[in-house]
CSV table of C-alpha atoms and ligand atoms in Angstrom, one decimal:
chain,number,residue,atom,x,y,z
C,8,MET,CA,156.9,-41.9,201.7
C,9,SER,CA,153.4,-39.8,202.1
C,10,PRO,CA,152.8,-36.9,199.8
C,11,ARG,CA,153.7,-32.9,201.0
C,12,PRO,CA,150.8,-31.9,202.7
C,13,VAL,CA,149.6,-28.7,200.5
C,14,PRO,CA,149.3,-25.3,202.4
C,15,ASN,CA,145.3,-24.7,202.2
C,16,PRO,CA,144.8,-21.9,200.6
C,17,LEU,CA,147.7,-21.9,198.6
C,18,PRO,CA,149.8,-18.6,197.6
C,19,GLU,CA,148.5,-16.3,195.1
C,20,ILE,CA,150.7,-15.3,192.5
C,21,VAL,CA,150.2,-13.2,188.8
C,22,VAL,CA,152.0,-14.5,185.7
C,23,LEU,CA,152.5,-11.8,183.4
C,24,GLY,CA,153.4,-13.5,180.0
C,25,THR,CA,155.2,-10.8,177.5
C,26,GLY,CA,155.8,-13.2,174.2
C,27,GLY,CA,160.0,-15.0,173.7
C,28,THR,CA,160.3,-18.2,173.1
C,29,ILE,CA,159.2,-19.7,175.9
C,30,ALA,CA,155.8,-18.4,174.3
C,31,GLY,CA,156.7,-20.0,170.7
C,32,THR,CA,156.8,-22.4,168.8
C,33,ALA,CA,159.3,-24.2,166.2
C,34,THR,CA,159.2,-27.5,164.6
C,35,GLY,CA,162.6,-27.7,165.1
C,36,ASP,CA,165.5,-25.4,166.0
C,37,PRO,CA,164.9,-21.9,167.0
C,38,SER,CA,167.3,-21.1,164.5
C,39,LEU,CA,165.5,-22.8,161.4
C,40,PRO,CA,162.6,-21.5,159.4
C,41,GLY,CA,159.0,-21.7,161.4
C,42,TYR,CA,160.0,-20.4,164.3
C,43,ALA,CA,158.9,-17.7,165.9
C,44,ALA,CA,158.4,-15.8,169.1
C,45,GLY,CA,156.0,-14.8,171.5
C,46,VAL,CA,153.0,-16.8,169.6
C,47,LEU,CA,151.4,-18.8,172.0
C,48,SER,CA,149.6,-17.3,175.3
C,49,VAL,CA,150.7,-17.0,179.3
C,50,ASP,CA,147.2,-19.3,180.0
C,51,ALA,CA,148.2,-22.0,177.4
C,52,LEU,CA,151.7,-22.5,178.9
C,53,LEU,CA,150.4,-22.0,182.4
C,54,LYS,CA,147.6,-25.1,181.3
C,55,ASP,CA,151.3,-27.8,180.2
C,56,ILE,CA,151.6,-27.6,184.2
C,57,PRO,CA,149.4,-28.7,186.2
C,58,ALA,CA,152.1,-29.0,188.6
C,59,VAL,CA,152.2,-25.2,189.1
C,60,GLY,CA,148.2,-25.2,190.0
C,61,ARG,CA,149.4,-27.4,193.8
C,62,LEU,CA,151.8,-24.6,194.2
C,63,ALA,CA,150.0,-21.9,194.4
C,64,THR,CA,146.4,-20.1,192.8
C,65,ILE,CA,147.3,-18.4,189.6
C,66,HIS,CA,146.6,-15.3,188.2
C,67,ALA,CA,147.7,-14.5,184.7
C,68,GLU,CA,147.3,-11.6,182.0
C,69,GLN,CA,148.5,-11.3,178.9
C,70,VAL,CA,150.8,-7.8,178.7
C,71,ALA,CA,152.2,-8.2,175.4
C,72,ASN,CA,153.0,-11.1,173.2
C,73,ILE,CA,156.7,-9.9,171.3
C,74,ASP,CA,159.9,-11.6,170.6
C,75,SER,CA,162.2,-9.7,173.5
C,76,LYS,CA,164.6,-8.0,170.4
C,77,ASP,CA,161.5,-6.0,170.0
C,78,MET,CA,161.2,-4.9,173.9
C,79,GLY,CA,161.0,-0.6,174.5
C,80,GLY,CA,160.5,1.9,177.0
C,81,ALA,CA,156.4,1.5,176.0
C,82,VAL,CA,156.2,-2.5,177.0
C,83,TRP,CA,158.2,-1.2,179.7
C,84,THR,CA,156.5,1.0,181.3
C,85,HIS,CA,152.7,-1.1,180.5
C,86,LEU,CA,154.8,-4.0,182.3
C,87,ALA,CA,155.9,-2.1,185.3
C,88,LEU,CA,152.6,-0.8,186.1
C,89,ARG,CA,151.0,-3.7,186.2
C,90,VAL,CA,153.5,-5.6,188.3
C,91,ALA,CA,152.7,-2.5,190.8
C,92,HIS,CA,148.8,-3.1,190.6
C,93,TRP,CA,148.6,-6.6,191.1
C,94,LEU,CA,151.6,-6.5,193.9
C,95,SER,CA,149.3,-3.7,195.6
C,96,GLN,CA,146.7,-7.1,195.6
C,97,PRO,CA,146.9,-7.7,199.4
C,98,GLN,CA,145.8,-11.7,199.0
C,99,ILE,CA,149.1,-11.2,195.7
C,100,CYS,CA,152.3,-12.5,197.6
C,101,ALA,CA,154.8,-12.1,194.0
C,102,CYS,CA,155.0,-11.7,190.6
C,103,VAL,CA,156.0,-13.9,187.6
C,104,ILE,CA,157.5,-12.8,184.3
C,105,THR,CA,157.8,-15.1,181.3
C,106,HIS,CA,159.8,-13.1,178.4
C,107,GLY,CA,162.2,-14.1,175.7
C,108,THR,CA,166.0,-14.4,176.2
C,109,ASP,CA,167.4,-11.8,174.3
C,110,THR,CA,166.5,-8.4,176.8
C,111,LEU,CA,165.6,-10.3,179.6
C,112,GLU,CA,167.8,-8.6,182.1
C,113,GLU,CA,167.0,-5.6,180.3
C,114,THR,CA,163.8,-6.2,181.8
C,115,ALA,CA,164.8,-7.3,184.9
C,116,TYR,CA,167.3,-4.7,185.5
C,117,PHE,CA,164.1,-1.6,185.0
C,118,LEU,CA,161.9,-3.8,186.7
C,119,HIS,CA,164.7,-4.5,189.8
C,120,LEU,CA,165.5,-0.1,189.8
C,121,VAL,CA,161.4,0.7,190.3
C,122,HIS,CA,161.0,-1.6,192.6
C,123,ARG,CA,158.8,-0.3,195.0
C,124,SER,CA,157.4,-3.9,197.5
C,125,ASP,CA,159.1,-6.6,198.9
C,126,LYS,CA,157.5,-8.7,197.1
C,127,PRO,CA,159.3,-10.1,194.5
C,128,VAL,CA,159.4,-10.0,190.4
C,129,VAL,CA,160.2,-13.1,189.2
C,130,LEU,CA,161.2,-13.6,185.7
C,131,THR,CA,162.1,-16.5,183.2
C,132,ALA,CA,162.5,-17.7,179.4
C,133,ALA,CA,164.0,-21.1,177.7
C,134,MET,CA,165.6,-21.0,175.3
C,135,ARG,CA,163.7,-23.9,173.7
C,136,PRO,CA,160.3,-22.9,172.2
C,137,ALA,CA,157.2,-24.3,173.7
C,138,THR,CA,156.7,-27.3,171.0
C,139,ALA,CA,159.5,-28.9,171.7
C,140,LEU,CA,160.2,-32.0,172.5
C,141,ASP,CA,162.4,-30.8,175.0
C,142,ALA,CA,161.5,-27.5,175.7
C,143,ASP,CA,162.5,-26.0,178.9
C,144,GLY,CA,160.0,-24.0,179.6
C,145,PRO,CA,157.9,-25.8,181.8
C,146,GLN,CA,160.7,-26.8,184.3
C,147,ASN,CA,161.3,-22.9,184.5
C,148,LEU,CA,158.1,-22.0,184.8
C,149,LEU,CA,158.2,-24.2,187.6
C,150,ASP,CA,161.0,-23.2,188.6
C,151,ALA,CA,160.1,-19.3,188.7
C,152,VAL,CA,157.1,-20.1,190.6
C,153,ARG,CA,158.6,-22.2,193.2
C,154,ALA,CA,160.9,-19.0,193.7
C,155,ALA,CA,158.0,-16.4,193.8
C,156,ILE,CA,156.4,-18.6,197.3
C,157,SER,CA,159.6,-18.9,199.0
C,158,PRO,CA,159.6,-17.1,201.5
C,159,ASN,CA,163.6,-16.5,200.9
C,160,THR,CA,163.0,-14.2,197.8
C,161,LEU,CA,161.3,-12.1,199.5
C,162,GLY,CA,163.0,-8.2,199.9
C,163,LEU,CA,165.4,-9.6,196.5
C,164,GLY,CA,163.6,-6.9,194.0
C,165,ALA,CA,163.4,-8.4,190.6
C,166,ILE,CA,165.6,-11.9,190.0
C,167,CYS,CA,165.4,-14.3,187.3
C,168,VAL,CA,165.0,-17.7,187.8
C,169,LEU,CA,166.7,-19.9,184.8
C,170,HIS,CA,168.3,-23.7,184.9
C,171,GLY,CA,167.1,-24.0,188.2
C,172,ARG,CA,169.8,-21.0,188.8
C,173,VAL,CA,168.5,-17.8,190.7
C,174,HIS,CA,170.2,-15.0,189.4
C,175,GLY,CA,170.1,-11.0,190.5
C,176,ALA,CA,169.0,-8.5,188.2
C,177,HIS,CA,172.0,-6.2,188.6
C,178,ASP,CA,174.5,-9.5,187.1
C,179,VAL,CA,172.7,-11.4,185.4
C,180,THR,CA,173.4,-12.1,181.3
C,181,LYS,CA,172.8,-14.1,178.4
C,182,ALA,CA,176.2,-15.3,178.1
C,183,GLN,CA,175.4,-18.2,175.3
C,184,SER,CA,173.4,-17.7,172.0
C,185,ARG,CA,172.0,-21.4,171.5
C,186,ALA,CA,173.2,-23.4,174.8
C,187,VAL,CA,170.2,-24.0,177.0
C,188,ASP,CA,172.1,-23.1,180.3
C,189,ALA,CA,172.3,-19.6,178.6
C,190,PHE,CA,172.5,-17.5,181.5
C,191,SER,CA,175.6,-15.9,183.6
C,192,SER,CA,176.1,-13.5,186.8
C,193,GLY,CA,180.3,-13.5,185.9
C,194,GLU,CA,182.6,-13.7,188.1
C,195,ARG,CA,180.1,-12.1,191.5
C,196,GLY,CA,178.4,-15.8,190.5
C,197,SER,CA,174.5,-16.3,191.3
C,198,LEU,CA,172.4,-15.5,194.0
C,199,GLY,CA,170.9,-19.5,194.5
C,200,ARG,CA,169.4,-22.0,193.0
C,201,VAL,CA,166.7,-24.0,192.7
C,202,SER,CA,167.0,-27.3,194.8
C,203,GLY,CA,162.8,-29.7,195.0
C,204,ASP,CA,160.4,-27.0,196.1
C,205,SER,CA,162.5,-24.5,198.0
C,206,ILE,CA,165.5,-22.2,196.8
C,207,ASP,CA,168.8,-21.9,198.7
C,208,LEU,CA,170.0,-18.5,198.8
C,209,TRP,CA,174.0,-18.0,198.8
C,210,ARG,CA,174.1,-14.2,198.6
C,211,HIS,CA,172.3,-11.0,198.2
C,212,PRO,CA,172.2,-8.3,195.6
C,213,ALA,CA,172.8,-4.9,196.9
C,214,PRO,CA,171.6,-1.9,197.1
C,215,GLU,CA,171.0,0.4,193.7
C,216,PRO,CA,171.9,3.9,194.6
C,217,GLY,CA,169.0,5.9,193.7
C,218,ALA,CA,166.0,3.3,193.4
C,219,PRO,CA,163.6,3.3,193.5
C,220,PHE,CA,163.2,5.5,190.4
C,221,PRO,CA,159.7,6.6,189.1
C,222,VAL,CA,158.3,4.5,186.1
C,223,PRO,CA,158.4,6.7,183.3
C,224,ASN,CA,155.9,7.7,181.2
C,225,PRO,CA,155.8,5.9,178.1
C,226,ALA,CA,156.3,9.4,175.8
C,227,ASP,CA,158.6,10.2,178.7
C,228,TRP,CA,161.4,7.7,177.6
C,229,PRO,CA,165.1,9.5,176.7
C,230,ARG,CA,166.5,9.4,174.3
C,231,VAL,CA,169.9,7.3,175.0
C,232,ASP,CA,172.6,5.5,172.9
C,233,LEU,CA,175.0,3.2,172.9
C,234,LEU,CA,178.2,3.2,171.2
C,235,PHE,CA,181.2,0.6,170.6
C,236,SER,CA,184.8,2.5,170.8
C,237,HIS,CA,186.8,0.1,167.9
C,238,ALA,CA,189.2,0.0,165.8
C,239,GLY,CA,188.4,3.4,163.7
C,240,ALA,CA,186.1,5.0,165.8
C,241,ASP,CA,185.8,8.3,164.5
C,242,GLY,CA,182.8,9.8,166.1
C,243,ALA,CA,180.8,9.7,163.2
C,244,LEU,CA,177.4,7.8,164.4
C,245,LEU,CA,176.9,10.4,167.5
C,246,ARG,CA,178.4,13.9,165.7
C,247,ASP,CA,175.1,13.0,163.3
C,248,ALA,CA,172.7,11.8,165.7
C,249,MET,CA,174.0,15.7,167.8
C,250,ALA,CA,172.8,17.1,164.4
C,251,ALA,CA,169.8,15.9,164.2
C,252,SER,CA,166.8,17.8,163.8
C,253,PRO,CA,164.2,18.8,165.5
C,254,ALA,CA,166.5,19.0,168.4
C,255,SER,CA,164.2,17.0,170.5
C,256,ALA,CA,164.9,14.8,168.8
C,257,ARG,CA,168.9,14.1,169.4
C,258,PRO,CA,170.2,12.1,172.1
C,259,ARG,CA,170.0,13.1,176.2
C,260,GLY,CA,172.2,10.8,177.1
C,261,ILE,CA,175.0,8.2,175.8
C,262,VAL,CA,176.8,4.9,176.8
C,263,ILE,CA,180.3,4.0,175.4
C,264,ALA,CA,180.7,0.5,175.5
C,265,GLY,CA,184.7,1.5,175.6
C,266,THR,CA,187.9,-0.6,174.9
C,267,GLY,CA,189.3,-2.6,178.1
C,268,ASN,CA,188.9,-1.0,181.0
C,269,GLY,CA,186.8,1.7,179.7
C,270,THR,CA,188.9,3.3,177.3
C,271,VAL,CA,188.0,5.4,173.9
C,272,HIS,CA,189.1,5.8,171.0
C,273,GLN,CA,190.5,9.5,170.6
C,274,HIS,CA,188.2,10.0,168.0
C,275,LEU,CA,185.1,9.1,168.9
C,276,GLU,CA,186.3,11.1,172.6
C,277,ALA,CA,186.2,14.4,171.1
C,278,ALA,CA,182.8,13.8,169.4
C,279,ILE,CA,181.5,12.8,172.9
C,280,LEU,CA,183.3,15.8,174.5
C,281,ASP,CA,181.2,17.9,171.7
C,282,ALA,CA,177.7,15.9,173.0
C,283,GLN,CA,178.9,16.6,176.7
C,284,ALA,CA,179.2,20.7,176.6
C,285,LYS,CA,175.5,20.7,174.8
C,286,GLY,CA,174.4,19.3,177.9
C,287,VAL,CA,174.1,15.3,176.7
C,288,ARG,CA,175.0,13.1,179.9
C,289,ALA,CA,178.0,10.6,179.0
C,290,GLU,CA,178.7,7.1,180.8
C,291,ILE,CA,181.4,4.9,180.2
C,292,ALA,CA,181.0,1.0,180.2
C,293,SER,CA,183.6,-2.1,179.2
C,294,ARG,CA,182.7,-3.7,175.8
C,295,VAL,CA,184.5,-7.0,177.0
C,296,GLY,CA,182.4,-7.2,180.3
C,297,PRO,CA,181.5,-5.4,183.9
C,298,LEU,CA,184.0,-2.9,184.2
C,299,GLN,CA,185.9,-4.3,187.5
C,300,GLY,CA,185.2,-1.6,190.2
C,301,GLY,CA,183.5,0.9,187.5
C,302,LEU,CA,180.9,3.1,187.9
C,303,PHE,CA,177.5,1.6,189.4
C,304,ASP,CA,179.7,-1.7,190.1
C,305,GLY,CA,180.2,-2.6,187.4
C,306,LEU,CA,177.2,-2.5,185.2
C,307,SER,CA,177.0,-4.1,181.4
C,308,ALA,CA,176.5,-1.1,178.5
C,309,VAL,CA,173.1,-1.8,178.0
C,310,LYS,CA,172.1,-2.1,181.7
C,311,LEU,CA,174.1,1.4,182.1
C,312,ARG,CA,171.7,2.8,179.6
C,313,VAL,CA,168.9,1.4,181.4
C,314,ARG,CA,169.9,3.2,184.7
C,315,LEU,CA,170.7,6.6,183.0
C,316,MET,CA,167.5,6.8,181.3
C,317,LEU,CA,165.8,6.5,184.4
C,318,GLU,CA,167.9,8.9,185.9
C,319,LEU,CA,167.0,11.4,183.1
C,320,VAL,CA,163.2,10.7,183.7
C,321,ALA,CA,163.4,11.4,187.6
C,322,GLY,CA,166.4,14.4,187.1
C,323,ASN,CA,163.3,16.0,185.3
C,324,ARG,CA,160.7,15.4,187.4
C,325,GLY,CA,162.7,16.4,190.9
C,326,SER,CA,163.7,19.5,188.6
C,327,GLN,CA,159.6,20.3,187.7
D,415,SIN,C1,163.3,-13.3,172.5
D,415,SIN,O1,164.5,-13.0,173.1
D,415,SIN,O2,162.0,-13.4,172.7
D,415,SIN,C2,163.6,-14.3,171.4
D,415,SIN,C3,164.8,-15.4,172.0
D,415,SIN,C4,164.7,-16.4,173.7
D,415,SIN,O3,163.4,-16.1,174.2
D,415,SIN,O4,165.0,-17.2,173.6
């Protein structure tokens, strides 16, 4: 068989590194001592996958190198600005981001909501550290590059490519804490799959109401707390937060992961009503998973929190 013709010039993409197990090292299982996320540089990850260089001309930038459990507004703002910077350059056709698995879905949804380009942002990650014998990162990164240069991903916003699947930012969630096939898009299912060098899609993400949102300045991320309703929930955590001093330390919004169909313990509900009376925005999700027929088409609680923060910042800017 003759080798696949290589397009000349190759498409140009940028790979932004943020850390995670994909850039992690360990002598064995990530749960054993010696494991650390976010150790290797994005350049080092790319050097280990020569096939990537045959598909695309790669630019690489280290935006952060953290365990994604520590992700937050400051890195998100920096990341979104770097994505926008690179994608504004005509020769760059897409952005790939290496990330930890633990908060990948929050970062993906944030980037999806602030995205203003037809060029895709493709997030990928790994469950096994880069130094593991059976590391899954190289294949995932290669697949992410395939997705980034595919004409089929134009206009999809932020997508996640993991374990041969293409997931949309709205629905994807980490559903397994150990398995390599850790991500799921629940009952809606993935958007498609990686098939050799091609990307097969069977559905497109739905439009996001209100998007694109402005990227918050690092100091402008509002405090939005996430609360669980559970047996014995008494609202004390929320009442304490509402009593914080100075007043600027109090939450501006709360997301409640309610029971079942988004129901809330009556004592927690009383605290929520008091907070709402003081101007706090409250949104309900379900701790069971996406709320069928719920607000914003079944967003998980963590993603509803991302959306609420962006809505509060956009509302502030609108009222200035
Ligand atoms: C992380 O989320 O940064 C650590 C865990 C992982 O990437 O699997």
